[in-house]
Amino acid sequence: MLEGKTAVVTGGTRGIGFAIARALLEAGADIAICGRSRSGIDRAIQKLNNAGGSRVIGFAADVRYREQVSAFFDFISREFGRVDILVNNAGVGIFRPVAELSFEDWHTVLDTNLSGVFYCCRAALPLMMRGGGGSVINISSLAGKNPFAGGAAYNASKFGLNGFTEAMMMDHRKDNIRMTYIMPGSVATEFGRGGVAESWKIAPEDVAEVVVAVLRMPSRTLISRVEIRPSRPPT
C-alpha cells in the first residue's frame, strides 16, 4: 500500500525512529532519515539496507536549526522529488525541577520537540500539496496530557505538540493532508530518564506498527490521536 510513496522520518537512526523507518521500508516506501551525526546515519542506512525493501537515504541534520531542516528537505527533493509521509520523531528529554532547569535545557527541549516539528512541517507542506496531499504523524507522548514532577520542559513541549498538530489538521485537512499524533507511554529505548527499559515497556516496533496502521487507513478516514500504554506496568 505504501509502494511509490516517499516517507521522511526525523530522528531515524535509533529507537522509535529507526523502528518506524524499517517498518515503512518493509511496507514499500522509499525512506529519508535524518539524525545529528553522519556516523549514526551511515550505521542506520547500512542496517536498513540489510533489511531489504525500497531505497533509503540519510542526511545529517539537527531539527533545532531551520537552515539544517531546509537543507535536509532540499536533499530529499533532489533525490526523490516528493514527500508523501512525514514522521516527526526526533525528540529529547531533560528532566529537572524548574528551579534547576537552565535556559539552555529549556531551549534544547522546546526547540527540538516543538520548533523542530514546525520547521519540518513547514518544509514538507509545499511538497505534499504539490503532490496532491500526504500524511504527517507526530510522535508525542502521554506526557502531553499528564504532567509530572521534573517534566516541565518536556511536558510543555508535548502539550504544545499536541495542540500544534490539532490546529494544523484544521488548517490543512482540505488540502488532503492527514494529521495524527501518537502518544506512547513508557517505551523500551535509551531515551529519557531510565535508560534501556524493562520488558514490560512498549517496544519501539509496537509504535512503528501503529504508524503503519494509521497510514493504511482509507483516505476518507483520519485517525487524529492514538494513545499507547504498556499492558501490564509494574505496580
XYZ file of C-alpha atoms in Angstrom:
235
model
C 0.000 0.000 0.000
C 2.967 2.351 0.555
C 4.754 1.416 -2.678
C 5.759 4.507 -4.611
C 5.484 6.724 -1.528
C 8.322 8.724 -0.021
C 8.469 8.839 3.770
C 10.600 11.136 5.912
C 11.483 10.083 9.468
C 13.313 12.522 11.724
C 15.500 11.034 14.426
C 15.515 7.863 12.363
C 18.879 6.457 13.399
C 17.819 4.578 16.532
C 14.979 3.751 18.902
C 11.428 4.515 17.825
C 12.533 6.413 14.719
C 14.646 3.546 13.422
C 11.825 1.068 14.033
C 9.406 3.332 12.149
C 11.828 3.743 9.232
C 12.287 -0.022 8.979
C 8.537 -0.694 9.126
C 7.811 1.874 6.401
C 10.627 0.481 4.287
C 9.218 -3.027 4.610
C 5.788 -1.648 3.660
C 7.239 -0.473 0.357
C 8.017 3.221 0.885
C 11.253 4.963 -0.035
C 12.758 6.404 3.138
C 14.684 9.541 4.054
C 16.017 9.746 7.593
C 17.902 12.402 9.490
C 19.965 12.372 12.649
C 22.503 14.637 14.227
C 25.632 12.669 13.276
C 26.841 11.389 9.928
C 28.210 8.231 11.560
C 24.804 7.448 13.070
C 23.147 7.998 9.695
C 25.622 5.659 7.978
C 25.104 2.890 10.546
C 21.325 3.164 10.296
C 21.338 3.114 6.496
C 23.533 0.027 6.476
C 21.146 -1.788 8.819
C 18.091 -0.673 6.862
C 19.634 -1.741 3.569
C 20.395 -5.145 5.077
C 16.704 -5.453 5.947
C 15.815 -5.167 2.255
C 12.954 -3.223 0.753
C 12.962 0.113 -1.047
C 15.541 2.889 -1.229
C 16.962 4.584 1.876
C 18.779 7.907 2.035
C 20.018 9.894 5.013
C 21.166 13.389 5.903
C 22.885 14.779 8.988
C 20.597 17.489 10.379
C 19.608 18.803 13.784
C 15.929 19.772 13.615
C 16.505 22.638 16.087
C 18.029 24.632 13.245
C 15.744 25.584 10.374
C 18.658 26.021 7.978
C 19.609 22.370 8.507
C 15.983 21.310 8.093
C 15.771 23.258 4.830
C 18.948 21.586 3.587
C 17.522 18.171 4.522
C 14.329 18.741 2.543
C 16.250 20.194 -0.404
C 18.225 16.947 -0.403
C 15.015 14.886 -0.322
C 13.535 16.927 -3.160
C 16.616 16.346 -5.301
C 16.769 12.619 -4.545
C 13.071 11.683 -4.549
C 11.211 14.698 -5.922
C 8.331 14.322 -3.487
C 7.265 13.860 0.141
C 4.151 11.831 0.906
C 4.682 10.974 4.579
C 6.405 12.903 7.356
C 7.008 11.295 10.735
C 8.275 13.855 13.240
C 10.005 11.608 15.736
C 13.170 13.491 16.740
C 12.984 14.388 20.408
C 14.955 14.955 23.581
C 14.120 14.895 27.264
C 15.797 16.842 30.072
C 14.106 16.224 33.396
C 14.763 18.662 36.247
C 12.715 20.848 38.587
C 12.122 24.304 37.167
C 14.499 25.897 39.686
C 17.279 23.650 38.348
C 16.347 23.870 34.667
C 18.826 26.019 32.761
C 17.849 28.316 29.922
C 19.878 26.077 27.620
C 17.972 22.990 28.826
C 14.643 24.702 28.159
C 15.578 25.766 24.640
C 17.108 22.385 23.794
C 13.861 20.585 24.642
C 11.424 23.119 23.160
C 13.494 23.770 20.045
C 13.823 20.047 19.311
C 10.410 18.725 20.299
C 8.250 21.607 19.126
C 10.040 24.135 16.911
C 11.744 21.299 15.022
C 8.346 19.821 14.185
C 7.166 23.184 12.858
C 10.292 23.563 10.714
C 9.842 20.092 9.215
C 6.123 20.559 8.590
C 6.759 23.955 7.021
C 9.323 22.407 4.672
C 7.207 19.351 3.825
C 3.848 21.048 3.223
C 4.649 22.605 -0.169
C 5.961 19.249 -1.430
C 2.881 17.418 -0.140
C 0.445 19.933 -1.594
C 2.244 19.829 -4.934
C 1.771 16.044 -4.907
C -1.924 16.207 -4.031
C -1.718 15.519 -0.283
C 0.060 13.479 2.322
C 0.221 12.327 5.921
C 2.014 13.840 8.912
C 2.461 11.756 12.050
C 3.910 13.443 15.118
C 5.348 11.226 17.839
C 4.171 12.819 21.048
C 3.875 11.206 24.485
C 1.409 10.608 27.274
C 3.453 13.402 28.888
C 1.494 15.615 26.510
C -1.556 15.196 28.747
C -0.118 14.018 32.080
C 2.301 16.432 33.799
C 4.858 15.067 36.226
C 7.452 16.474 38.605
C 10.676 17.286 36.817
C 8.937 17.305 33.451
C 8.189 20.998 32.962
C 10.187 21.427 29.744
C 9.226 18.042 28.323
C 5.562 18.412 29.293
C 5.443 21.880 27.751
C 6.935 20.604 24.506
C 4.498 17.689 24.210
C 1.398 19.627 25.308
C 2.390 22.179 22.674
C 2.991 19.487 20.059
C -0.496 18.085 20.564
C -2.096 21.497 20.170
C 0.037 22.290 17.145
C -0.983 19.019 15.477
C -4.692 19.586 16.034
C -4.505 23.159 14.721
C -2.511 22.097 11.667
C -5.104 19.426 10.973
C -7.759 22.128 10.817
C -5.554 24.294 8.608
C -4.750 21.642 6.029
C -7.275 18.810 6.041
C -8.916 20.363 2.947
C -5.511 20.081 1.255
C -5.810 16.295 1.624
C -3.193 16.249 4.375
C -3.960 13.972 7.296
C -2.509 14.816 10.712
C -2.056 12.327 13.543
C -0.260 12.412 16.857
C 0.728 9.254 18.692
C 1.151 9.354 22.459
C 3.159 6.390 23.770
C 3.735 5.714 27.429
C 6.978 4.100 28.571
C 8.944 2.752 25.594
C 11.944 0.429 25.757
C 14.637 2.757 24.403
C 17.645 4.631 25.768
C 15.635 7.869 25.707
C 14.853 9.868 28.802
C 15.345 9.145 32.451
C 15.580 5.394 32.828
C 17.906 4.095 30.142
C 17.171 0.850 28.328
C 13.878 -0.322 29.696
C 12.439 -3.423 31.273
C 10.441 -5.976 29.298
C 7.094 -4.575 30.479
C 7.554 -1.424 28.452
C 6.267 -0.794 24.933
C 8.666 -1.949 22.199
C 9.700 0.591 19.529
C 8.336 -1.858 16.959
C 4.883 -1.541 18.560
C 4.869 2.198 17.913
C 6.050 1.553 14.354
C 3.180 -0.874 13.824
C 0.710 1.822 14.858
C 2.298 4.280 12.396
C 1.863 1.819 9.526
C -1.720 1.060 10.584
C -2.578 4.784 10.610
C -1.131 5.216 7.115
C -3.063 2.241 5.790
C -6.426 3.706 6.718
C -8.652 4.638 3.745
C -8.203 8.236 2.623
C -11.741 9.053 3.787
C -10.714 8.358 7.401
C -8.428 10.373 9.676
C -7.097 8.957 12.932
C -6.285 12.167 14.751
C -4.858 10.798 18.017
C -3.604 7.463 19.347
C -2.699 6.668 22.963
C -0.498 3.643 23.677
C 0.205 2.216 27.123
C 2.060 -0.810 28.443
C -0.452 -3.596 29.028
C 0.939 -4.634 32.394
C 3.065 -1.952 34.046
C 4.627 -2.762 37.411
C 2.504 -1.989 40.430
